[in-house]
Amino acid sequence: MAKKKRERVDASTTAPEKGPFNNAFGGLAALRAQMGDAPDTPEAPAPVVADAPDAAEEPRGSGRKVVVARERKGRGGKTVTRVSQLDLDAAATESLAHTLKRTLGCGGSVEGEDVILAGDQTERAADWLRGELGRKVVIGN
């Protein structure tokens, strides 16, 4: 069976074509002309990058303790290290997790208010937290 051939339509007999799609922003060109010398794009503020937690949020040598524990339960037999009781806001916890992962050379994530590091990193994480942040560290489990 052969395909049926489509009939060609003469372009001169059809209505003028506006394009295949509706231009949702087409009416804005007239408004731009009315505005005159307004800039095309507003200047975006510089992004704020936080590599480490602020010293104001976390005074060095504070009396707060951090618990570093090794766990395997509920993780398919994989060992992870949980750093908990940090008492930091979400942004500072993310920043601390990023710094810990980069410093210790391991993977990790943030679960709620805790930092999860891949593998048994309890001693290395405890040493770093004592040295860099001056926190008291309790090793759990």
Coordinates of C-alpha atoms in Angstrom, one line a residue:
M1 CA 0.0 0.0 0.0
A2 CA 1.3 3.4 -1.0
K3 CA 0.9 6.5 1.1
K4 CA -1.6 9.1 0.0
K5 CA 0.0 12.2 -1.4
R6 CA -0.9 15.4 0.4
E7 CA -2.3 18.2 -1.7
R8 CA -0.2 21.3 -1.9
V9 CA -1.9 24.5 -0.9
D10 CA -1.0 27.7 -2.7
A11 CA 0.4 30.2 -0.2
S12 CA -1.2 33.1 -2.0
T13 CA -4.7 31.9 -1.3
T14 CA -4.2 31.3 2.5
A15 CA -4.2 33.9 5.3
P16 CA -0.9 35.6 6.1
E17 CA 1.1 33.3 8.4
K18 CA 2.0 34.8 11.9
G19 CA 4.4 32.0 12.8
P20 CA 4.1 28.6 14.2
F21 CA 3.9 29.7 17.8
N22 CA 2.2 32.5 19.8
N23 CA 4.8 35.1 20.9
A24 CA 3.9 35.8 24.5
F25 CA 6.3 38.7 24.8
G26 CA 5.5 40.3 21.5
G27 CA 3.6 43.2 23.2
L28 CA 6.5 44.1 25.4
A29 CA 8.5 45.6 22.5
A30 CA 6.1 48.5 22.4
L31 CA 6.5 49.1 26.1
R32 CA 10.3 49.0 25.8
A33 CA 10.1 51.7 23.2
Q34 CA 8.0 53.9 25.5
M35 CA 10.6 53.5 28.4
G36 CA 13.3 55.1 26.3
D37 CA 16.9 54.7 27.6
A38 CA 16.1 52.1 30.2
P39 CA 18.8 49.3 30.5
D40 CA 17.9 46.1 28.8
T41 CA 18.9 43.9 31.8
P42 CA 19.1 44.9 35.4
E43 CA 22.4 44.4 37.1
A44 CA 22.3 41.3 39.3
P45 CA 23.9 41.6 42.8
A46 CA 27.1 39.7 43.4
P47 CA 26.5 36.1 44.7
V48 CA 27.4 35.5 48.3
V49 CA 29.7 32.5 48.7
A50 CA 30.2 31.0 52.1
D51 CA 33.1 28.6 52.3
A52 CA 33.2 28.1 56.1
P53 CA 30.8 28.9 58.9
D54 CA 31.0 32.5 60.2
A55 CA 33.0 33.1 63.3
A56 CA 30.1 35.2 64.7
E57 CA 27.8 32.2 64.6
E58 CA 30.2 29.8 66.1
P59 CA 32.7 31.2 68.5
R60 CA 36.0 29.3 68.7
G61 CA 36.4 27.1 71.7
S62 CA 32.7 27.4 72.7
G63 CA 31.4 25.0 75.3
R64 CA 29.0 23.2 72.9
K65 CA 29.8 19.6 72.1
V66 CA 29.5 17.8 68.8
V67 CA 28.6 14.1 68.6
V68 CA 30.4 12.1 65.9
A69 CA 29.0 8.6 65.5
R70 CA 29.5 5.7 63.1
E71 CA 26.3 3.9 61.9
R72 CA 25.2 1.2 59.4
K73 CA 21.6 0.6 60.3
G74 CA 19.1 1.4 57.5
R75 CA 21.9 2.0 54.9
G76 CA 22.1 -1.3 53.2
G77 CA 25.2 -2.4 55.1
K78 CA 27.2 0.8 54.2
T79 CA 29.0 2.6 57.0
V80 CA 28.5 6.3 57.4
T81 CA 29.6 8.9 59.9
R82 CA 27.0 11.2 61.5
V83 CA 28.0 14.5 62.9
S84 CA 25.2 15.8 65.0
Q85 CA 24.3 18.5 67.6
L86 CA 26.0 21.2 65.6
D87 CA 23.4 23.9 66.5
L88 CA 23.9 25.7 63.2
D89 CA 21.4 27.1 60.7
A90 CA 20.7 25.4 57.4
A91 CA 23.2 27.5 55.3
A92 CA 26.0 27.1 57.8
T93 CA 25.3 23.3 58.0
E94 CA 25.5 23.0 54.2
S95 CA 28.8 25.0 54.2
L96 CA 30.3 22.9 57.0
A97 CA 29.3 19.7 55.1
H98 CA 30.9 21.0 51.9
T99 CA 34.1 21.9 53.8
L100 CA 34.2 18.5 55.6
K101 CA 33.7 16.6 52.4
R102 CA 36.4 18.5 50.6
T103 CA 38.9 18.3 53.6
L104 CA 38.4 14.6 54.3
G105 CA 38.1 13.6 50.6
C106 CA 34.8 11.7 51.0
G107 CA 31.2 12.0 50.0
G108 CA 28.4 13.1 52.2
S109 CA 25.2 15.0 52.6
V110 CA 23.0 16.9 55.0
E111 CA 20.1 15.1 56.7
G112 CA 18.0 17.6 58.7
E113 CA 20.5 19.2 61.1
D114 CA 23.1 16.5 60.8
V115 CA 26.0 16.0 58.4
I116 CA 26.4 12.5 57.0
L117 CA 29.8 11.5 55.7
A118 CA 30.4 8.4 53.6
G119 CA 32.6 5.7 55.3
D120 CA 34.1 5.4 58.7
Q121 CA 35.5 8.9 59.2
T122 CA 34.9 9.3 63.0
E123 CA 38.5 9.9 64.0
R124 CA 39.4 12.1 61.1
A125 CA 36.2 14.2 61.4
A126 CA 36.7 14.5 65.2
D127 CA 40.2 15.7 64.8
W128 CA 39.2 18.3 62.2
L129 CA 36.3 19.6 64.3
R130 CA 38.6 19.9 67.4
G131 CA 41.4 21.6 65.4
E132 CA 39.5 23.9 63.0
L133 CA 36.4 24.8 65.0
G134 CA 37.7 24.3 68.5
R135 CA 34.6 22.3 69.5
K136 CA 34.4 19.6 72.1
V137 CA 33.9 16.3 70.3
V138 CA 32.2 13.2 71.7
I139 CA 32.6 10.0 69.7
G140 CA 29.5 7.9 69.9
N141 CA 28.9 4.1 69.4

